[in-house]
Amino acid sequence: MADLTGAHWRKSTRSGSNGGNCVEVADNLPGVVAVRDSKDRDGGTLTFEPDAWRVFVAGVAS
């Protein structure tokens, strides 16, 4: 399990402020990108290698 101490969580600028379905991403940690549900921050975290995360984001964007 990755050490997420010092993670800087952020939501997409496209996320609304109405409490909708959002995820938060922390990409400031060495060697890992962490993702969690913004409504259930203690409910678990997914972690990805940075290269895998970049491929995922590029695929979603296209």
PDB file of N, CA and C in Angstrom:
ATOM      1  N   MET A   1       0.843  -1.179   0.000  1.00  0.00           N
ATOM      2  CA  MET A   1       0.000   0.000   0.000  1.00  0.00           C
ATOM      3  C   MET A   1       0.888   1.242   0.000  1.00  0.00           C
ATOM      4  N   ALA A   2       0.515   2.200  -0.803  1.00  0.00           N
ATOM      5  CA  ALA A   2       1.301   3.425  -0.944  1.00  0.00           C
ATOM      6  C   ALA A   2       1.118   4.327   0.275  1.00  0.00           C
ATOM      7  N   ASP A   3       2.168   5.017   0.637  1.00  0.00           N
ATOM      8  CA  ASP A   3       2.108   6.012   1.711  1.00  0.00           C
ATOM      9  C   ASP A   3       1.549   7.305   1.117  1.00  0.00           C
ATOM     10  N   LEU A   4       0.373   7.693   1.560  1.00  0.00           N
ATOM     11  CA  LEU A   4      -0.285   8.872   1.007  1.00  0.00           C
ATOM     12  C   LEU A   4      -0.115  10.105   1.892  1.00  0.00           C
ATOM     13  N   THR A   5       0.796  10.021   2.853  1.00  0.00           N
ATOM     14  CA  THR A   5       1.090  11.172   3.698  1.00  0.00           C
ATOM     15  C   THR A   5       1.584  12.324   2.826  1.00  0.00           C
ATOM     16  N   GLY A   6       0.993  13.468   2.993  1.00  0.00           N
ATOM     17  CA  GLY A   6       1.390  14.639   2.210  1.00  0.00           C
ATOM     18  C   GLY A   6       0.662  14.770   0.886  1.00  0.00           C
ATOM     19  N   ALA A   7      -0.326  13.914   0.647  1.00  0.00           N
ATOM     20  CA  ALA A   7      -1.079  13.991  -0.608  1.00  0.00           C
ATOM     21  C   ALA A   7      -1.836  15.314  -0.680  1.00  0.00           C
ATOM     22  N   HIS A   8      -1.782  15.958  -1.828  1.00  0.00           N
ATOM     23  CA  HIS A   8      -2.538  17.184  -2.100  1.00  0.00           C
ATOM     24  C   HIS A   8      -3.679  16.796  -3.027  1.00  0.00           C
ATOM     25  N   TRP A   9      -4.871  16.660  -2.472  1.00  0.00           N
ATOM     26  CA  TRP A   9      -6.042  16.217  -3.219  1.00  0.00           C
ATOM     27  C   TRP A   9      -6.671  17.387  -3.956  1.00  0.00           C
ATOM     28  N   ARG A  10      -7.133  17.103  -5.181  1.00  0.00           N
ATOM     29  CA  ARG A  10      -7.816  18.136  -5.967  1.00  0.00           C
ATOM     30  C   ARG A  10      -8.927  17.490  -6.787  1.00  0.00           C
ATOM     31  N   LYS A  11      -9.957  18.278  -7.056  1.00  0.00           N
ATOM     32  CA  LYS A  11     -11.034  17.852  -7.942  1.00  0.00           C
ATOM     33  C   LYS A  11     -10.849  18.554  -9.277  1.00  0.00           C
ATOM     34  N   SER A  12     -11.425  17.994 -10.297  1.00  0.00           N
ATOM     35  CA  SER A  12     -11.384  18.610 -11.612  1.00  0.00           C
ATOM     36  C   SER A  12     -12.027  19.988 -11.565  1.00  0.00           C
ATOM     37  N   THR A  13     -11.488  20.890 -12.355  1.00  0.00           N
ATOM     38  CA  THR A  13     -12.106  22.216 -12.454  1.00  0.00           C
ATOM     39  C   THR A  13     -13.486  22.126 -13.104  1.00  0.00           C
ATOM     40  N   ARG A  14     -13.777  21.010 -13.754  1.00  0.00           N
ATOM     41  CA  ARG A  14     -15.090  20.811 -14.371  1.00  0.00           C
ATOM     42  C   ARG A  14     -16.114  20.244 -13.400  1.00  0.00           C
ATOM     43  N   SER A  15     -15.685  19.906 -12.199  1.00  0.00           N
ATOM     44  CA  SER A  15     -16.616  19.410 -11.186  1.00  0.00           C
ATOM     45  C   SER A  15     -17.470  20.563 -10.698  1.00  0.00           C
ATOM     46  N   GLY A  16     -18.728  20.319 -10.583  1.00  0.00           N
ATOM     47  CA  GLY A  16     -19.625  21.353 -10.084  1.00  0.00           C
ATOM     48  C   GLY A  16     -19.522  21.480  -8.574  1.00  0.00           C
ATOM     49  N   SER A  17     -20.140  22.499  -8.051  1.00  0.00           N
ATOM     50  CA  SER A  17     -20.140  22.708  -6.606  1.00  0.00           C
ATOM     51  C   SER A  17     -21.434  22.209  -5.973  1.00  0.00           C
ATOM     52  N   ASN A  18     -22.180  21.390  -6.711  1.00  0.00           N
ATOM     53  CA  ASN A  18     -23.476  20.925  -6.223  1.00  0.00           C
ATOM     54  C   ASN A  18     -23.406  19.577  -5.520  1.00  0.00           C
ATOM     55  N   GLY A  19     -22.210  19.097  -5.190  1.00  0.00           N
ATOM     56  CA  GLY A  19     -22.083  17.838  -4.468  1.00  0.00           C
ATOM     57  C   GLY A  19     -22.282  16.613  -5.343  1.00  0.00           C
ATOM     58  N   GLY A  20     -22.064  16.746  -6.622  1.00  0.00           N
ATOM     59  CA  GLY A  20     -22.257  15.639  -7.546  1.00  0.00           C
ATOM     60  C   GLY A  20     -21.222  14.544  -7.395  1.00  0.00           C
ATOM     61  N   ASN A  21     -21.234  13.608  -8.323  1.00  0.00           N
ATOM     62  CA  ASN A  21     -20.307  12.484  -8.312  1.00  0.00           C
ATOM     63  C   ASN A  21     -18.943  12.947  -8.801  1.00  0.00           C
ATOM     64  N   CYS A  22     -18.002  13.069  -7.888  1.00  0.00           N
ATOM     65  CA  CYS A  22     -16.670  13.559  -8.230  1.00  0.00           C
ATOM     66  C   CYS A  22     -15.608  12.643  -7.642  1.00  0.00           C
ATOM     67  N   VAL A  23     -14.470  12.661  -8.263  1.00  0.00           N
ATOM     68  CA  VAL A  23     -13.311  12.002  -7.682  1.00  0.00           C
ATOM     69  C   VAL A  23     -12.259  13.066  -7.406  1.00  0.00           C
ATOM     70  N   GLU A  24     -11.383  12.756  -6.465  1.00  0.00           N
ATOM     71  CA  GLU A  24     -10.257  13.618  -6.169  1.00  0.00           C
ATOM     72  C   GLU A  24      -8.995  12.862  -6.540  1.00  0.00           C
ATOM     73  N   VAL A  25      -8.011  13.596  -7.030  1.00  0.00           N
ATOM     74  CA  VAL A  25      -6.748  13.000  -7.472  1.00  0.00           C
ATOM     75  C   VAL A  25      -5.606  13.674  -6.729  1.00  0.00           C
ATOM     76  N   ALA A  26      -4.654  12.864  -6.301  1.00  0.00           N
ATOM     77  CA  ALA A  26      -3.411  13.382  -5.722  1.00  0.00           C
ATOM     78  C   ALA A  26      -2.280  12.874  -6.603  1.00  0.00           C
ATOM     79  N   ASP A  27      -1.632  13.795  -7.316  1.00  0.00           N
ATOM     80  CA  ASP A  27      -0.556  13.397  -8.222  1.00  0.00           C
ATOM     81  C   ASP A  27       0.773  14.050  -7.852  1.00  0.00           C
ATOM     82  N   ASN A  28       0.886  14.454  -6.587  1.00  0.00           N
ATOM     83  CA  ASN A  28       2.107  15.119  -6.133  1.00  0.00           C
ATOM     84  C   ASN A  28       3.074  14.173  -5.418  1.00  0.00           C
ATOM     85  N   LEU A  29       2.724  12.909  -5.309  1.00  0.00           N
ATOM     86  CA  LEU A  29       3.557  11.957  -4.580  1.00  0.00           C
ATOM     87  C   LEU A  29       4.485  11.214  -5.542  1.00  0.00           C
ATOM     88  N   PRO A  30       5.695  10.902  -5.107  1.00  0.00           N
ATOM     89  CA  PRO A  30       6.636  10.217  -5.999  1.00  0.00           C
ATOM     90  C   PRO A  30       6.188   8.787  -6.312  1.00  0.00           C
ATOM     91  N   GLY A  31       6.059   8.497  -7.602  1.00  0.00           N
ATOM     92  CA  GLY A  31       5.793   7.133  -8.057  1.00  0.00           C
ATOM     93  C   GLY A  31       4.379   6.640  -7.942  1.00  0.00           C
ATOM     94  N   VAL A  32       3.432   7.497  -7.579  1.00  0.00           N
ATOM     95  CA  VAL A  32       2.051   7.038  -7.418  1.00  0.00           C
ATOM     96  C   VAL A  32       1.075   8.185  -7.675  1.00  0.00           C
ATOM     97  N   VAL A  33      -0.068   7.836  -8.274  1.00  0.00           N
ATOM     98  CA  VAL A  33      -1.203   8.754  -8.399  1.00  0.00           C
ATOM     99  C   VAL A  33      -2.346   8.101  -7.636  1.00  0.00           C
ATOM    100  N   ALA A  34      -2.951   8.825  -6.721  1.00  0.00           N
ATOM    101  CA  ALA A  34      -4.021   8.289  -5.894  1.00  0.00           C
ATOM    102  C   ALA A  34      -5.349   8.915  -6.294  1.00  0.00           C
ATOM    103  N   VAL A  35      -6.419   8.124  -6.219  1.00  0.00           N
ATOM    104  CA  VAL A  35      -7.755   8.572  -6.599  1.00  0.00           C
ATOM    105  C   VAL A  35      -8.722   8.120  -5.503  1.00  0.00           C
ATOM    106  N   ARG A  36      -9.636   9.020  -5.107  1.00  0.00           N
ATOM    107  CA  ARG A  36     -10.648   8.667  -4.109  1.00  0.00           C
ATOM    108  C   ARG A  36     -11.964   9.366  -4.435  1.00  0.00           C
ATOM    109  N   ASP A  37     -13.040   8.888  -3.828  1.00  0.00           N
ATOM    110  CA  ASP A  37     -14.378   9.464  -3.964  1.00  0.00           C
ATOM    111  C   ASP A  37     -14.461  10.706  -3.089  1.00  0.00           C
ATOM    112  N   SER A  38     -14.839  11.829  -3.657  1.00  0.00           N
ATOM    113  CA  SER A  38     -14.878  13.075  -2.893  1.00  0.00           C
ATOM    114  C   SER A  38     -15.952  13.068  -1.810  1.00  0.00           C
ATOM    115  N   LYS A  39     -16.965  12.235  -1.942  1.00  0.00           N
ATOM    116  CA  LYS A  39     -18.031  12.171  -0.944  1.00  0.00           C
ATOM    117  C   LYS A  39     -17.731  11.172   0.169  1.00  0.00           C
ATOM    118  N   ASP A  40     -16.751  10.293  -0.036  1.00  0.00           N
ATOM    119  CA  ASP A  40     -16.412   9.262   0.952  1.00  0.00           C
ATOM    120  C   ASP A  40     -14.892   9.157   1.039  1.00  0.00           C
ATOM    121  N   ARG A  41     -14.282  10.173   1.551  1.00  0.00           N
ATOM    122  CA  ARG A  41     -12.823  10.278   1.555  1.00  0.00           C
ATOM    123  C   ARG A  41     -12.140   9.191   2.362  1.00  0.00           C
ATOM    124  N   ASP A  42     -12.848   8.588   3.302  1.00  0.00           N
ATOM    125  CA  ASP A  42     -12.265   7.501   4.092  1.00  0.00           C
ATOM    126  C   ASP A  42     -12.662   6.129   3.561  1.00  0.00           C
ATOM    127  N   GLY A  43     -13.366   6.092   2.440  1.00  0.00           N
ATOM    128  CA  GLY A  43     -13.898   4.844   1.913  1.00  0.00           C
ATOM    129  C   GLY A  43     -12.934   4.024   1.083  1.00  0.00           C
ATOM    130  N   GLY A  44     -11.718   4.473   0.931  1.00  0.00           N
ATOM    131  CA  GLY A  44     -10.741   3.714   0.151  1.00  0.00           C
ATOM    132  C   GLY A  44     -10.128   4.570  -0.934  1.00  0.00           C
ATOM    133  N   THR A  45      -8.967   4.147  -1.377  1.00  0.00           N
ATOM    134  CA  THR A  45      -8.208   4.886  -2.373  1.00  0.00           C
ATOM    135  C   THR A  45      -7.655   3.922  -3.403  1.00  0.00           C
ATOM    136  N   LEU A  46      -7.751   4.277  -4.656  1.00  0.00           N
ATOM    137  CA  LEU A  46      -7.100   3.522  -5.730  1.00  0.00           C
ATOM    138  C   LEU A  46      -5.772   4.197  -6.025  1.00  0.00           C
ATOM    139  N   THR A  47      -4.749   3.409  -6.306  1.00  0.00           N
ATOM    140  CA  THR A  47      -3.455   3.980  -6.674  1.00  0.00           C
ATOM    141  C   THR A  47      -3.010   3.422  -8.013  1.00  0.00           C
ATOM    142  N   PHE A  48      -2.324   4.256  -8.763  1.00  0.00           N
ATOM    143  CA  PHE A  48      -1.860   3.921 -10.103  1.00  0.00           C
ATOM    144  C   PHE A  48      -0.416   4.371 -10.269  1.00  0.00           C
ATOM    145  N   GLU A  49       0.315   3.688 -11.113  1.00  0.00           N
ATOM    146  CA  GLU A  49       1.624   4.183 -11.514  1.00  0.00           C
ATOM    147  C   GLU A  49       1.381   5.405 -12.408  1.00  0.00           C
ATOM    148  N   PRO A  50       2.236   6.416 -12.323  1.00  0.00           N
ATOM    149  CA  PRO A  50       2.007   7.640 -13.107  1.00  0.00           C
ATOM    150  C   PRO A  50       1.835   7.400 -14.610  1.00  0.00           C
ATOM    151  N   ASP A  51       2.613   6.507 -15.202  1.00  0.00           N
ATOM    152  CA  ASP A  51       2.467   6.244 -16.641  1.00  0.00           C
ATOM    153  C   ASP A  51       1.099   5.647 -16.958  1.00  0.00           C
ATOM    154  N   ALA A  52       0.623   4.739 -16.119  1.00  0.00           N
ATOM    155  CA  ALA A  52      -0.698   4.133 -16.331  1.00  0.00           C
ATOM    156  C   ALA A  52      -1.784   5.192 -16.200  1.00  0.00           C
ATOM    157  N   TRP A  53      -1.643   6.108 -15.238  1.00  0.00           N
ATOM    158  CA  TRP A  53      -2.622   7.175 -15.065  1.00  0.00           C
ATOM    159  C   TRP A  53      -2.659   8.086 -16.287  1.00  0.00           C
ATOM    160  N   ARG A  54      -1.482   8.440 -16.816  1.00  0.00           N
ATOM    161  CA  ARG A  54      -1.432   9.297 -18.019  1.00  0.00           C
ATOM    162  C   ARG A  54      -2.136   8.630 -19.204  1.00  0.00           C
ATOM    163  N   VAL A  55      -1.923   7.334 -19.373  1.00  0.00           N
ATOM    164  CA  VAL A  55      -2.577   6.604 -20.467  1.00  0.00           C
ATOM    165  C   VAL A  55      -4.091   6.609 -20.256  1.00  0.00           C
ATOM    166  N   PHE A  56      -4.536   6.394 -19.035  1.00  0.00           N
ATOM    167  CA  PHE A  56      -5.981   6.403 -18.729  1.00  0.00           C
ATOM    168  C   PHE A  56      -6.580   7.767 -19.046  1.00  0.00           C
ATOM    169  N   VAL A  57      -5.963   8.832 -18.557  1.00  0.00           N
ATOM    170  CA  VAL A  57      -6.498  10.180 -18.779  1.00  0.00           C
ATOM    171  C   VAL A  57      -6.514  10.516 -20.266  1.00  0.00           C
ATOM    172  N   ALA A  58      -5.477  10.156 -20.987  1.00  0.00           N
ATOM    173  CA  ALA A  58      -5.449  10.408 -22.437  1.00  0.00           C
ATOM    174  C   ALA A  58      -6.570   9.650 -23.139  1.00  0.00           C
ATOM    175  N   GLY A  59      -6.828   8.430 -22.707  1.00  0.00           N
ATOM    176  CA  GLY A  59      -7.907   7.645 -23.306  1.00  0.00           C
ATOM    177  C   GLY A  59      -9.276   8.241 -23.030  1.00  0.00           C
ATOM    178  N   VAL A  60      -9.485   8.734 -21.837  1.00  0.00           N
ATOM    179  CA  VAL A  60     -10.763   9.363 -21.478  1.00  0.00           C
ATOM    180  C   VAL A  60     -10.951  10.649 -22.269  1.00  0.00           C
ATOM    181  N   ALA A  61      -9.872  11.386 -22.463  1.00  0.00           N
ATOM    182  CA  ALA A  61      -9.950  12.676 -23.150  1.00  0.00           C
ATOM    183  C   ALA A  61     -10.224  12.530 -24.656  1.00  0.00           C
ATOM    184  N   SER A  62      -9.862  11.383 -25.214  1.00  0.00           N
ATOM    185  CA  SER A  62     -10.028  11.238 -26.674  1.00  0.00           C
ATOM    186  C   SER A  62     -11.349  10.675 -27.087  1.00  0.00           C
TER     187      SER A  62
END
